[in-house]
Each structure stands twice: as C-alpha cells, then as structure tokens.
Amino acid sequence: MLEWTIIGGGIQGCTLATYLIKRKCTTISNLAIVDPHSEPLFTWKRCTKTVEMPFLRSPSIHHLDIDPFSLEKFAKSEGGKLSSHFYGPYDRPSLSLFNKHCDVLFDDIQLQKSWIQGRVIKLEKVKQHWQITLKDGRQVDSKNVVLAMGLSEHPFIPDWAKKLQEKGANIQHIFENSVSEDENPTGEIVIVGGGISAIHTALKWSKRRPGKVRLLTRHPLRTHQFDSDPGWLGPKKMKSFEKVTCLEKRRKIITSARFRGSIPKELKMKILREEREGRLELIIDEVPTASFENDEIILDLKQTSIHTNQVLLATGFHATPPGIEWLNRTIEKEQLLCANCGYPIVSEDSLQWGDNLFVIGALAELVIGPVSRNISGARRGAERIVQFQS
C-alpha cells in the first residue's frame, strides 16, 4: 500500500509531490500521481503552447520548488542575459525557462517513477485506507489521498455556440483537445473572449492571418498586473478573510477579488498596436443570438452582426468543482461536507476534507482564498499539507 496518492498531475499535484519528497514526508516509492496523461504538466504545457504565451503572469518566486529563489538560481545557471529569461519589474519568467525548471526538478526527485497514467472513476474508503479505481479497472490502495484536479477539462462554451456546434459550425474552444491549428490559412477568424488567453490567442492569429482576425469581447480591455491583488499572497488580506466564518461570504469575497477577464498592461498595448496597424479588429459587444446558414456563422451582436466561417472561444472554464462527477458517490458515502457552492468544507490548518483525504488547488479555495488555483496557491496549499505531517 502507498503512503500518498495525488489525483491530478498538473501544477497543483506536482507542487505537492515536490514538497512531500523534499521535506521528507515520504519517498518516491511510497508516492503515486494518477493522471489521464502520459507525463507531468501535460495539460499546462498544451494550453500554454496553444496560446503561445511567452511569459508567465506570475513573478519569479512562484514556481514548483520549495526554495523561493530556485527559479532565479536556475536562470543564472542557464547562462545568457537575465532579461531574456524574465520580463518586467516583477521578473515574470519566460514559459520556456519555467517549463525547463520544472523538468529538471522532476528529474531530480525522479517524479516519473511515481506516475500512474489513468482516469479515476471511483474513490472509496476500505477499512483504514482509500481505494482508487481507474477507468481500465486498475485499483490503487493508499493511506492518504490528495485531490489535485484542475478546471482545464471543463472549458465553458456559451449556449449559442453549443447550438451552432451541433449544426456543424466551425466553433471550438481554444482548450479543447480537438482544436485544429490552421485548416484555412486565408479565412477570417473571430476570437471570443477578453481575458489573458483570448489576448494571447488574438496576438498569435494576427501574426498568422494579418487583417483577418477579429477579437470580440464583452467589455473594454481591463488591465491588472496580476489576476488578483498581491495583498492576497500574504496576511494583508488573508487575515481578514480567515476571520470570516460564513462560507457564502468567503465565496463572494473570492469572486469579487479575482480580476476575471483582465490582462497585464503590456498585452493591452500589443493588442491596440495590432489594431492600429490593421492586423486585427477589436470589437466590444455581446452575442445575444447566432445562426449557421450555408456554412456561414452569423453572430447577431447588440450593435452589429459578424459573418465568419470560424470562431475560437477563449471563454474560460466552468465554475463547478473539478471531479465532482465521480466524487459525488464518495461525498455521499463518507458524508463529506460541502458549501452551498458545491466546494469542499475542509480544515483550515491541513486542507483535510475527510479522514486522510486532502484537497489542493481549486477544491481548496474556500480556505486558501482567491489565489488557490494559481502557482502561489499550490505552494501555500502544499505548505499546509506538509506542515500537518511534520
């Protein structure tokens, strides 16, 4: 039987695995990471590659290793000018540096030895341990289980887009596995969304199809350096958050604290330059209705209408708790507590949901707060779980 099993091999799960190994809470032979994909951070790498993100939004101290300055030290060992590795006053790392740092870190702790590729369909308590059942029938027995699933498998597709997809319209979410790269290099394309992924996507396609790209956003471009106030990274804002005992109030605080659909200032400047130089058209409007006729998509906006043959959605993800489809049975059987929003009610000190059952990432946000889904949230969540074991 294993000591620890982490369900989810993305940023959250791999951060926790690193902390458990480096803090000597367990060994790699007593740890498993269960994930549908073949390698760590598979979805992270696919999504960031899809939008061609050059630099992370977070600063250099936010990474997966336990030493806050590990990434900066790694950058120096890589040689070259530091300005090629980091961007702006907060030293935001390049995606290539960040990913390479992760790969070296995983090699160092031999993370691949813990990897189990498979999709979890069931989790149940058997005597004093947890039994995890995979889709192919395999079972994993573990003393401790950590739920580290993210939202990336649940892209949000508006109703109007779903209806047109059913009729055969070329509408895809940028983070769907089946997204085609460039099947019609001369055709016009409409990108729907106003957040950081939409902006990166628009910049990518304005290079490929200059003058053929329209970016449709419901609101004027919103600029914030990060996706929530930096005060949420420390006691400045978290102290008052932790004093709130009503979970509905905590949910409201989290929702209002996140700068949804916002972008750093330099991305706004880049988009406006693309628009000014004619490579991209920025449209601020909404899609009340849409239709699909004669292989043409017609978006009936509030102020005008758009005719196109291809739409890419950069509309984010569903807010429902990740993994809830197969977790419902566990919740009912083990009488696990959930808030009205459906998210787990977990212990403040250890993120424990049930006996030896822990959460991290999105599922821990009622304790960790607005940054819970981010790299900084992964570090904070890992610290709590590891400290509880010490």
Tab-separated table of C-alpha atoms in Angstrom:
chain	number	residue	atom	x	y	z
A	1	MET	CA	0.000	0.000	0.000
A	2	LEU	CA	1.146	3.521	-0.836
A	3	GLU	CA	1.538	6.288	1.745
A	4	TRP	CA	0.383	9.090	-0.569
A	5	THR	CA	-1.598	9.222	-3.804
A	6	ILE	CA	-2.197	12.518	-5.570
A	7	ILE	CA	-5.042	12.595	-8.100
A	8	GLY	CA	-4.020	15.136	-10.735
A	9	GLY	CA	-0.585	15.704	-12.227
A	10	GLY	CA	-0.800	19.396	-13.079
A	11	ILE	CA	0.760	22.394	-11.326
A	12	GLN	CA	-1.019	21.657	-8.040
A	13	GLY	CA	-0.313	17.944	-7.832
A	14	CYS	CA	3.318	18.224	-8.923
A	15	THR	CA	3.983	21.060	-6.473
A	16	LEU	CA	2.658	18.973	-3.606
A	17	ALA	CA	4.650	15.916	-4.750
A	18	THR	CA	7.822	18.039	-4.748
A	19	TYR	CA	7.114	19.298	-1.223
A	20	LEU	CA	6.333	15.806	0.110
A	21	ILE	CA	9.589	14.405	-1.289
A	22	LYS	CA	11.897	17.327	-0.488
A	23	ARG	CA	10.505	17.761	3.021
A	24	LYS	CA	11.000	14.002	3.529
A	25	CYS	CA	7.342	13.331	4.319
A	26	THR	CA	7.543	10.276	2.076
A	27	THR	CA	9.695	8.610	-0.587
A	28	ILE	CA	9.105	8.393	-4.313
A	29	SER	CA	8.395	4.645	-3.991
A	30	ASN	CA	5.603	5.387	-1.478
A	31	LEU	CA	4.018	8.101	-3.631
A	32	ALA	CA	1.792	7.915	-6.709
A	33	ILE	CA	0.417	10.578	-9.002
A	34	VAL	CA	-2.608	9.467	-11.001
A	35	ASP	CA	-3.326	11.489	-14.132
A	36	PRO	CA	-5.013	10.782	-17.515
A	37	HIS	CA	-1.939	11.973	-19.408
A	38	SER	CA	1.473	10.451	-20.029
A	39	GLU	CA	3.643	12.996	-18.236
A	40	PRO	CA	3.618	15.764	-15.592
A	41	LEU	CA	2.123	19.154	-16.530
A	42	PHE	CA	0.825	17.768	-19.831
A	43	THR	CA	-2.287	19.979	-19.899
A	44	TRP	CA	-0.397	23.051	-18.672
A	45	LYS	CA	2.147	22.680	-21.455
A	46	ARG	CA	-0.513	22.017	-24.091
A	47	CYS	CA	-2.647	25.029	-23.116
A	48	THR	CA	0.245	27.486	-22.830
A	49	LYS	CA	1.648	26.255	-26.142
A	50	THR	CA	-1.769	26.624	-27.776
A	51	VAL	CA	-1.960	30.331	-26.934
A	52	GLU	CA	1.796	30.845	-27.499
A	53	MET	CA	2.269	32.519	-24.122
A	54	PRO	CA	5.825	33.917	-23.988
A	55	PHE	CA	5.966	34.856	-20.281
A	56	LEU	CA	4.020	33.790	-17.222
A	57	ARG	CA	1.813	36.310	-15.473
A	58	SER	CA	3.226	35.413	-12.057
A	59	PRO	CA	6.597	36.574	-10.646
A	60	SER	CA	9.792	34.517	-10.482
A	61	ILE	CA	9.276	33.330	-6.909
A	62	HIS	CA	6.149	31.419	-7.960
A	63	HIS	CA	7.273	28.002	-9.197
A	64	LEU	CA	7.089	24.370	-8.059
A	65	ASP	CA	10.282	24.025	-5.978
A	66	ILE	CA	10.428	24.640	-2.221
A	67	ASP	CA	13.203	27.285	-2.358
A	68	PRO	CA	11.544	30.602	-3.364
A	69	PHE	CA	14.670	31.629	-5.320
A	70	SER	CA	15.133	28.277	-7.069
A	71	LEU	CA	13.950	29.586	-10.452
A	72	GLU	CA	16.240	32.641	-10.320
A	73	LYS	CA	19.229	30.434	-9.461
A	74	PHE	CA	18.289	28.101	-12.296
A	75	ALA	CA	18.112	31.028	-14.745
A	76	LYS	CA	21.663	32.074	-13.798
A	77	SER	CA	22.912	28.524	-14.353
A	78	GLU	CA	21.351	28.567	-17.830
A	79	GLY	CA	23.545	31.494	-18.869
A	80	GLY	CA	22.652	34.338	-21.185
A	81	LYS	CA	21.147	37.653	-20.187
A	82	LEU	CA	18.631	37.519	-17.362
A	83	SER	CA	16.462	39.893	-19.392
A	84	SER	CA	15.901	37.059	-21.862
A	85	HIS	CA	14.590	34.856	-19.031
A	86	PHE	CA	12.472	37.406	-17.142
A	87	TYR	CA	10.092	40.196	-18.103
A	88	GLY	CA	9.137	43.407	-16.349
A	89	PRO	CA	9.535	44.750	-12.820
A	90	TYR	CA	8.222	41.551	-11.207
A	91	ASP	CA	10.680	39.302	-13.078
A	92	ARG	CA	7.987	37.236	-14.733
A	93	PRO	CA	9.723	34.123	-16.110
A	94	SER	CA	9.641	33.020	-19.727
A	95	LEU	CA	7.484	29.975	-20.350
A	96	SER	CA	10.457	28.057	-21.733
A	97	LEU	CA	12.552	28.745	-18.604
A	98	PHE	CA	9.681	27.839	-16.277
A	99	ASN	CA	8.978	24.561	-18.093
A	100	LYS	CA	12.648	23.591	-18.212
A	101	HIS	CA	12.993	24.325	-14.492
A	102	CYS	CA	10.022	22.021	-13.849
A	103	ASP	CA	11.523	19.238	-15.993
A	104	VAL	CA	14.889	19.439	-14.194
A	105	LEU	CA	13.130	19.484	-10.821
A	106	PHE	CA	11.079	16.409	-11.715
A	107	ASP	CA	14.191	14.577	-12.917
A	108	ASP	CA	15.920	15.468	-9.658
A	109	ILE	CA	13.218	13.909	-7.481
A	110	GLN	CA	12.530	11.125	-10.052
A	111	LEU	CA	8.872	12.086	-10.234
A	112	GLN	CA	8.202	9.875	-13.265
A	113	LYS	CA	8.677	6.806	-11.044
A	114	SER	CA	5.512	7.771	-9.187
A	115	TRP	CA	3.443	8.278	-12.327
A	116	ILE	CA	0.292	6.221	-12.991
A	117	GLN	CA	-1.462	7.105	-16.231
A	118	GLY	CA	-5.193	6.564	-15.903
A	119	ARG	CA	-8.521	8.227	-15.257
A	120	VAL	CA	-10.089	7.942	-11.803
A	121	ILE	CA	-13.758	6.937	-11.727
A	122	LYS	CA	-14.209	5.958	-8.086
A	123	LEU	CA	-12.779	6.696	-4.644
A	124	GLU	CA	-13.909	4.775	-1.584
A	125	LYS	CA	-12.798	4.096	1.985
A	126	VAL	CA	-11.873	0.468	2.626
A	127	LYS	CA	-11.133	-0.194	6.303
A	128	GLN	CA	-8.308	2.247	7.200
A	129	HIS	CA	-7.229	3.250	3.700
A	130	TRP	CA	-8.541	4.671	0.434
A	131	GLN	CA	-9.082	2.619	-2.706
A	132	ILE	CA	-8.900	4.403	-6.055
A	133	THR	CA	-10.468	2.720	-9.082
A	134	LEU	CA	-9.366	3.673	-12.596
A	135	LYS	CA	-11.410	3.519	-15.772
A	136	ASP	CA	-9.497	0.466	-17.015
A	137	GLY	CA	-10.254	-1.454	-13.807
A	138	ARG	CA	-6.918	-0.993	-12.046
A	139	GLN	CA	-7.019	-0.169	-8.362
A	140	VAL	CA	-4.633	1.814	-6.187
A	141	ASP	CA	-4.617	1.499	-2.391
A	142	SER	CA	-3.289	4.434	-0.396
A	143	LYS	CA	-3.221	5.633	3.200
A	144	ASN	CA	-3.515	9.309	2.185
A	145	VAL	CA	-5.190	10.759	-0.911
A	146	VAL	CA	-4.941	14.334	-2.208
A	147	LEU	CA	-7.440	15.667	-4.755
A	148	ALA	CA	-5.486	17.999	-7.056
A	149	MET	CA	-7.720	18.132	-10.125
A	150	GLY	CA	-7.960	21.391	-12.062
A	151	LEU	CA	-10.625	23.016	-14.215
A	152	SER	CA	-8.861	22.555	-17.552
A	153	GLU	CA	-11.069	19.667	-18.693
A	154	HIS	CA	-14.208	21.787	-18.365
A	155	PRO	CA	-13.988	24.638	-20.897
A	156	PHE	CA	-17.006	26.935	-20.826
A	157	ILE	CA	-18.924	27.041	-24.111
A	158	PRO	CA	-21.806	29.567	-24.344
A	159	ASP	CA	-25.251	28.182	-25.236
A	160	TRP	CA	-25.335	29.933	-28.615
A	161	ALA	CA	-22.050	28.281	-29.535
A	162	LYS	CA	-23.218	24.812	-28.434
A	163	LYS	CA	-26.295	25.068	-30.650
A	164	LEU	CA	-24.213	26.059	-33.667
A	165	GLN	CA	-21.648	23.330	-32.977
A	166	GLU	CA	-24.469	20.777	-33.117
A	167	LYS	CA	-25.329	22.086	-36.579
A	168	GLY	CA	-21.736	21.605	-37.751
A	169	ALA	CA	-20.387	25.148	-37.378
A	170	ASN	CA	-16.620	25.524	-37.067
A	171	ILE	CA	-16.650	26.719	-33.447
A	172	GLN	CA	-14.093	25.428	-30.982
A	173	HIS	CA	-12.867	26.318	-27.527
A	174	ILE	CA	-9.134	27.033	-27.586
A	175	PHE	CA	-8.501	24.468	-24.837
A	176	GLU	CA	-10.418	21.585	-26.386
A	177	ASN	CA	-8.154	18.706	-27.334
A	178	SER	CA	-9.509	18.669	-30.883
A	179	VAL	CA	-8.671	22.273	-31.800
A	180	SER	CA	-7.359	22.413	-35.364
A	181	GLU	CA	-4.353	24.613	-35.968
A	182	ASP	CA	-4.803	26.294	-39.320
A	183	GLU	CA	-7.107	24.494	-41.701
A	184	ASN	CA	-7.992	27.652	-43.653
A	185	PRO	CA	-4.965	29.989	-43.638
A	186	THR	CA	-6.691	32.676	-45.720
A	187	GLY	CA	-10.074	32.713	-43.974
A	188	GLU	CA	-11.321	35.197	-41.419
A	189	ILE	CA	-11.428	34.184	-37.771
A	190	VAL	CA	-13.347	35.539	-34.782
A	191	ILE	CA	-11.918	35.078	-31.284
A	192	VAL	CA	-14.427	35.450	-28.452
A	193	GLY	CA	-13.160	36.496	-25.013
A	194	GLY	CA	-11.409	39.316	-23.217
A	195	GLY	CA	-9.054	37.633	-20.755
A	196	ILE	CA	-5.385	36.792	-20.977
A	197	SER	CA	-5.881	33.597	-23.005
A	198	ALA	CA	-8.055	35.447	-25.530
A	199	ILE	CA	-5.459	38.182	-25.922
A	200	HIS	CA	-2.584	35.740	-26.415
A	201	THR	CA	-4.718	33.858	-28.942
A	202	ALA	CA	-5.578	37.050	-30.826
A	203	LEU	CA	-1.908	38.074	-30.984
A	204	LYS	CA	-0.978	34.606	-32.238
A	205	TRP	CA	-3.545	34.647	-35.043
A	206	SER	CA	-2.924	38.272	-36.030
A	207	LYS	CA	0.582	37.146	-36.987
A	208	ARG	CA	-0.733	34.200	-38.989
A	209	ARG	CA	-3.671	35.926	-40.645
A	210	PRO	CA	-2.977	39.672	-40.536
A	211	GLY	CA	-6.103	41.666	-41.316
A	212	LYS	CA	-8.318	38.581	-40.988
A	213	VAL	CA	-8.714	38.481	-37.197
A	214	ARG	CA	-11.498	39.959	-35.093
A	215	LEU	CA	-11.386	39.907	-31.305
A	216	LEU	CA	-14.868	40.078	-29.775
A	217	THR	CA	-15.001	40.999	-26.102
A	218	ARG	CA	-17.976	41.954	-23.930
A	219	HIS	CA	-16.110	44.699	-22.119
A	220	PRO	CA	-13.293	47.184	-22.745
A	221	LEU	CA	-9.872	45.691	-22.069
A	222	ARG	CA	-9.276	45.536	-18.303
A	223	THR	CA	-5.716	45.890	-17.092
A	224	HIS	CA	-4.330	44.423	-13.897
A	225	GLN	CA	-0.772	43.231	-13.386
A	226	PHE	CA	-1.958	40.020	-11.726
A	227	ASP	CA	-5.284	38.173	-11.634
A	228	SER	CA	-5.894	39.285	-8.036
A	229	ASP	CA	-4.434	41.906	-5.702
A	230	PRO	CA	-0.929	40.932	-4.455
A	231	GLY	CA	-2.254	41.516	-0.925
A	232	TRP	CA	-3.908	38.100	-1.183
A	233	LEU	CA	-0.463	36.484	-1.222
A	234	GLY	CA	0.114	37.371	2.435
A	235	PRO	CA	-1.516	38.405	5.694
A	236	LYS	CA	-2.523	41.852	4.405
A	237	LYS	CA	-5.793	40.484	3.019
A	238	MET	CA	-5.775	36.867	4.170
A	239	LYS	CA	-6.036	37.720	7.878
A	240	SER	CA	-9.449	39.316	7.456
A	241	PHE	CA	-10.507	36.525	5.028
A	242	GLU	CA	-9.669	33.843	7.606
A	243	LYS	CA	-11.791	35.620	10.219
A	244	VAL	CA	-14.876	35.209	8.008
A	245	THR	CA	-16.691	32.090	9.199
A	246	CYS	CA	-19.615	32.222	6.746
A	247	LEU	CA	-18.559	30.282	3.648
A	248	GLU	CA	-21.080	32.074	1.433
A	249	LYS	CA	-19.363	35.339	2.368
A	250	ARG	CA	-15.985	33.766	1.623
A	251	ARG	CA	-17.252	32.730	-1.818
A	252	LYS	CA	-18.394	36.297	-2.514
A	253	ILE	CA	-15.023	37.649	-1.390
A	254	ILE	CA	-13.184	35.217	-3.695
A	255	THR	CA	-15.410	36.074	-6.660
A	256	SER	CA	-15.014	39.825	-6.231
A	257	ALA	CA	-11.270	39.579	-5.511
A	258	ARG	CA	-10.440	37.888	-8.808
A	259	PHE	CA	-9.782	40.207	-11.727
A	260	ARG	CA	-11.578	37.975	-14.206
A	261	GLY	CA	-11.042	38.792	-17.853
A	262	SER	CA	-8.101	41.051	-17.081
A	263	ILE	CA	-4.671	41.349	-18.695
A	264	PRO	CA	-1.297	42.955	-17.892
A	265	LYS	CA	-0.813	46.408	-19.385
A	266	GLU	CA	1.780	45.326	-21.965
A	267	LEU	CA	-0.700	42.921	-23.573
A	268	LYS	CA	-3.258	45.705	-23.924
A	269	MET	CA	-0.628	47.847	-25.636
A	270	LYS	CA	0.221	44.996	-28.028
A	271	ILE	CA	-3.420	44.437	-28.968
A	272	LEU	CA	-4.008	48.135	-29.549
A	273	ARG	CA	-0.897	48.267	-31.755
A	274	GLU	CA	-2.148	45.295	-33.805
A	275	GLU	CA	-5.478	47.088	-34.209
A	276	ARG	CA	-3.814	50.385	-35.099
A	277	GLU	CA	-1.669	48.733	-37.758
A	278	GLY	CA	-4.614	46.886	-39.289
A	279	ARG	CA	-3.718	43.319	-38.403
A	280	LEU	CA	-6.634	42.887	-36.003
A	281	GLU	CA	-10.070	44.361	-35.359
A	282	LEU	CA	-11.224	44.821	-31.752
A	283	ILE	CA	-14.996	44.690	-31.259
A	284	ILE	CA	-16.618	45.409	-27.891
A	285	ASP	CA	-20.058	43.805	-27.993
A	286	GLU	CA	-22.069	40.734	-26.960
A	287	VAL	CA	-23.670	37.771	-28.756
A	288	PRO	CA	-27.379	37.618	-27.817
A	289	THR	CA	-28.123	35.280	-30.757
A	290	ALA	CA	-26.265	33.482	-33.507
A	291	SER	CA	-27.108	31.327	-36.531
A	292	PHE	CA	-25.441	28.997	-39.018
A	293	GLU	CA	-26.550	29.188	-42.647
A	294	ASN	CA	-24.867	27.984	-45.848
A	295	ASP	CA	-21.659	27.109	-43.987
A	296	GLU	CA	-21.521	30.646	-42.579
A	297	ILE	CA	-21.641	31.630	-38.909
A	298	ILE	CA	-23.655	34.780	-38.233
A	299	LEU	CA	-23.168	36.446	-34.856
A	300	ASP	CA	-26.005	38.894	-34.211
A	301	LEU	CA	-24.440	41.335	-31.792
A	302	LYS	CA	-26.213	44.111	-29.910
A	303	GLN	CA	-24.792	46.812	-32.193
A	304	THR	CA	-23.923	44.982	-35.410
A	305	SER	CA	-23.511	41.499	-36.891
A	306	ILE	CA	-20.483	39.442	-37.866
A	307	HIS	CA	-20.263	36.872	-40.652
A	308	THR	CA	-17.438	34.346	-40.446
A	309	ASN	CA	-16.502	30.725	-41.126
A	310	GLN	CA	-14.502	30.113	-37.951
A	311	VAL	CA	-14.896	31.026	-34.274
A	312	LEU	CA	-12.424	30.335	-31.486
A	313	LEU	CA	-13.769	30.582	-27.956
A	314	ALA	CA	-11.488	31.826	-25.187
A	315	THR	CA	-14.303	31.906	-22.676
A	316	GLY	CA	-12.685	30.296	-19.665
A	317	PHE	CA	-13.862	27.302	-17.664
A	318	HIS	CA	-16.920	26.107	-15.756
A	319	ALA	CA	-17.076	27.091	-12.093
A	320	THR	CA	-18.287	23.662	-10.959
A	321	PRO	CA	-15.905	21.744	-8.665
A	322	PRO	CA	-13.457	19.610	-10.694
A	323	GLY	CA	-14.033	15.857	-10.445
A	324	ILE	CA	-17.495	16.274	-8.970
A	325	GLU	CA	-18.945	13.698	-11.403
A	326	TRP	CA	-17.160	10.770	-9.747
A	327	LEU	CA	-16.733	12.403	-6.328
A	328	ASN	CA	-20.474	12.635	-5.644
A	329	ARG	CA	-20.615	8.985	-4.620
A	330	THR	CA	-17.688	9.463	-2.199
A	331	ILE	CA	-19.242	12.636	-0.766
A	332	GLU	CA	-22.491	10.818	-0.056
A	333	LYS	CA	-20.970	7.619	1.345
A	334	GLU	CA	-18.355	9.327	3.537
A	335	GLN	CA	-20.671	12.217	4.465
A	336	LEU	CA	-18.117	14.783	3.323
A	337	LEU	CA	-19.177	18.374	3.901
A	338	CYS	CA	-19.697	20.830	1.025
A	339	ALA	CA	-20.585	24.514	0.991
A	340	ASN	CA	-23.642	25.770	-0.914
A	341	CYS	CA	-21.402	26.479	-3.921
A	342	GLY	CA	-20.550	22.754	-4.045
A	343	TYR	CA	-16.921	23.148	-2.997
A	344	PRO	CA	-15.444	21.153	-0.086
A	345	ILE	CA	-15.511	22.356	3.502
A	346	VAL	CA	-12.010	21.461	4.670
A	347	SER	CA	-9.862	22.059	7.753
A	348	GLU	CA	-8.089	25.412	7.838
A	349	ASP	CA	-4.766	24.020	9.038
A	350	SER	CA	-4.310	20.943	6.820
A	351	LEU	CA	-6.866	21.151	3.970
A	352	GLN	CA	-8.258	17.813	5.165
A	353	TRP	CA	-11.752	17.015	3.858
A	354	GLY	CA	-12.178	13.565	5.337
A	355	ASP	CA	-10.023	11.084	7.210
A	356	ASN	CA	-6.646	11.204	5.364
A	357	LEU	CA	-8.342	12.848	2.381
A	358	PHE	CA	-6.898	16.241	1.414
A	359	VAL	CA	-7.540	18.832	-1.297
A	360	ILE	CA	-5.361	21.396	-3.045
A	361	GLY	CA	-5.893	23.923	-5.831
A	362	ALA	CA	-9.423	24.866	-6.886
A	363	LEU	CA	-11.007	22.494	-4.369
A	364	ALA	CA	-9.185	24.266	-1.515
A	365	GLU	CA	-10.164	27.821	-2.384
A	366	LEU	CA	-12.613	28.353	0.487
A	367	VAL	CA	-9.545	28.159	2.747
A	368	ILE	CA	-6.623	29.283	0.566
A	369	GLY	CA	-8.594	32.164	-0.976
A	370	PRO	CA	-8.532	33.854	-4.409
A	371	VAL	CA	-5.005	32.631	-5.333
A	372	SER	CA	-5.822	28.973	-4.638
A	373	ARG	CA	-5.839	27.905	-8.311
A	374	ASN	CA	-2.536	29.640	-9.100
A	375	ILE	CA	1.082	28.565	-8.626
A	376	SER	CA	1.236	30.642	-5.439
A	377	GLY	CA	-1.875	28.812	-4.220
A	378	ALA	CA	-0.222	25.475	-4.967
A	379	ARG	CA	2.766	26.458	-2.819
A	380	ARG	CA	0.544	27.670	0.012
A	381	GLY	CA	-1.611	24.536	-0.112
A	382	ALA	CA	1.424	22.250	-0.200
A	383	GLU	CA	2.885	24.017	2.840
A	384	ARG	CA	-0.266	23.397	4.867
A	385	ILE	CA	-0.473	19.719	3.999
A	386	VAL	CA	3.248	19.143	4.588
A	387	GLN	CA	3.282	21.058	7.899
A	388	PHE	CA	0.408	18.930	9.131
A	389	GLN	CA	2.536	15.833	8.526
A	390	SER	CA	5.606	17.177	10.320
